[in-house]
Amino acid sequence: MSEYALYDGDTFITMGTLAEISKETGIAERMLKYYTFTSTQRRNPNSRAVVKIEVDDE
């Protein structure tokens, strides 16, 4: 299961799966997925961004 972190500009909002973040914030999963795209973050550098958290399972 992939974990993500939601940011609004430089401010950390929450962390979890896209479904968990959607439930907590009321933002549709489709929009959260849109916020993960590099092109979206480049066009709107100070708006919302969703970053995938990489975890090593060693």
Coordinates of N, CA and C in Angstrom, one line a residue:
M1 N 0.8 -1.2 0.0 CA 0.0 0.0 0.0 C 0.9 1.2 0.0
S2 N 0.6 2.2 -0.9 CA 1.4 3.4 -1.0 C 0.9 4.4 0.0
E3 N 1.9 5.1 0.6 CA 1.6 6.2 1.5 C 2.0 7.5 0.8
Y4 N 1.2 8.5 1.1 CA 1.4 9.8 0.5 C 1.3 10.9 1.6
A5 N 1.9 12.1 1.3 CA 1.8 13.2 2.2 C 1.2 14.4 1.5
L6 N 0.3 15.1 2.1 CA -0.4 16.2 1.5 C 0.2 17.5 2.0
Y7 N 0.6 18.4 1.2 CA 1.1 19.7 1.5 C 0.3 20.8 0.9
D8 N 0.1 21.9 1.6 CA -0.5 23.1 1.0 C 0.6 24.1 1.0
G9 N 1.3 24.3 -0.1 CA 2.5 25.1 -0.1 C 3.6 24.4 0.6
D10 N 4.1 25.1 1.6 CA 5.2 24.4 2.5 C 4.6 23.8 3.7
T11 N 3.3 23.9 3.9 CA 2.7 23.4 5.2 C 2.2 22.0 5.0
F12 N 2.7 21.1 5.9 CA 2.2 19.7 5.9 C 0.8 19.7 6.5
I13 N -0.1 18.9 5.7 CA -1.4 18.8 6.1 C -1.7 17.4 6.8
T14 N -1.4 16.3 6.1 CA -1.7 15.0 6.6 C -0.9 13.9 5.8
M15 N -1.0 12.7 6.2 CA -0.3 11.6 5.6 C -1.2 10.4 5.6
G16 N -1.1 9.5 4.6 CA -1.8 8.3 4.5 C -2.0 7.8 3.1
T17 N -2.9 6.8 2.9 CA -3.2 6.4 1.5 C -4.1 7.5 0.9
L18 N -4.2 7.5 -0.4 CA -5.1 8.5 -1.1 C -6.5 8.4 -0.5
A19 N -7.0 7.2 -0.2 CA -8.4 7.1 0.3 C -8.5 7.7 1.7
E20 N -7.5 7.5 2.5 CA -7.5 8.1 3.9 C -7.4 9.6 3.9
I21 N -6.5 10.1 3.0 CA -6.4 11.6 2.9 C -7.7 12.2 2.4
S22 N -8.3 11.5 1.4 CA -9.6 12.0 0.8 C -10.7 12.0 1.9
K23 N -10.8 11.0 2.7 CA -11.8 10.9 3.8 C -11.5 12.0 4.8
E24 N -10.3 12.2 5.2 CA -10.0 13.2 6.2 C -10.2 14.7 5.7
T25 N -9.8 14.9 4.5 CA -9.8 16.3 4.0 C -11.1 16.7 3.2
G26 N -11.8 15.7 2.6 CA -12.9 15.9 1.8 C -12.5 16.2 0.3
I27 N -11.2 16.1 0.0 CA -10.7 16.2 -1.4 C -10.9 14.9 -2.1
A28 N -11.5 15.0 -3.3 CA -11.7 13.7 -4.1 C -10.4 13.0 -4.4
E29 N -10.4 11.7 -4.4 CA -9.2 10.9 -4.7 C -8.6 11.3 -6.1
R30 N -9.5 11.6 -7.0 CA -9.1 12.0 -8.4 C -8.2 13.3 -8.3
M31 N -8.6 14.2 -7.5 CA -7.9 15.5 -7.4 C -6.5 15.2 -6.7
L32 N -6.5 14.4 -5.7 CA -5.3 14.0 -5.0 C -4.3 13.4 -5.9
K33 N -4.8 12.5 -6.8 CA -3.9 11.9 -7.8 C -3.4 13.0 -8.7
Y34 N -4.2 14.0 -9.1 CA -3.8 15.1 -10.0 C -2.6 15.9 -9.3
Y35 N -2.7 16.1 -8.0 CA -1.7 16.8 -7.2 C -0.4 16.1 -7.2
T36 N -0.4 14.8 -7.5 CA 0.9 14.0 -7.5 C 1.7 14.3 -8.7
F37 N 1.1 14.8 -9.8 CA 1.9 15.0 -11.1 C 2.9 16.1 -10.9
T38 N 4.1 15.8 -11.4 CA 5.2 16.8 -11.4 C 4.8 18.0 -12.2
S39 N 4.1 17.9 -13.3 CA 3.6 19.0 -14.1 C 2.7 19.9 -13.4
T40 N 1.8 19.4 -12.5 CA 0.9 20.2 -11.7 C 1.7 21.0 -10.7
Q41 N 2.7 20.3 -10.1 CA 3.5 21.0 -9.0 C 4.4 22.1 -9.7
R42 N 4.8 21.9 -10.9 CA 5.6 22.9 -11.6 C 4.8 24.1 -12.0
R43 N 3.6 23.9 -12.4 CA 2.7 25.0 -12.8 C 2.2 25.8 -11.6
N44 N 2.0 25.1 -10.5 CA 1.5 25.8 -9.3 C 2.3 25.5 -8.1
P45 N 3.5 26.1 -8.0 CA 4.5 25.7 -7.0 C 4.1 26.0 -5.6
N46 N 3.2 26.9 -5.4 CA 2.8 27.2 -4.0 C 1.4 26.7 -3.6
S47 N 0.8 25.8 -4.4 CA -0.5 25.3 -4.1 C -0.3 23.9 -3.5
R48 N -1.4 23.1 -3.5 CA -1.4 21.8 -2.9 C -0.5 20.8 -3.7
A49 N 0.1 19.9 -3.0 CA 1.0 18.9 -3.6 C 0.9 17.6 -2.8
V50 N 0.8 16.5 -3.5 CA 0.8 15.2 -2.8 C 2.1 14.5 -3.2
V51 N 2.8 14.0 -2.2 CA 4.2 13.4 -2.4 C 4.1 12.0 -2.0
K52 N 4.5 11.1 -2.8 CA 4.6 9.6 -2.4 C 5.7 9.4 -1.5
I53 N 5.5 8.7 -0.4 CA 6.5 8.4 0.6 C 7.1 7.0 0.3
E54 N 8.4 7.0 0.0 CA 9.0 5.7 -0.3 C 9.5 5.1 1.0
V55 N 9.2 3.8 1.2 CA 9.6 3.1 2.5 C 10.4 1.9 2.1
D56 N 11.6 1.8 2.7 CA 12.4 0.6 2.6 C 11.9 -0.5 3.6
D57 N 11.6 -1.7 3.1 CA 11.2 -2.8 3.9 C 12.3 -3.7 4.1
E58 N 13.3 -3.3 4.8 CA 14.5 -4.2 5.1 C 14.4 -4.8 6.4

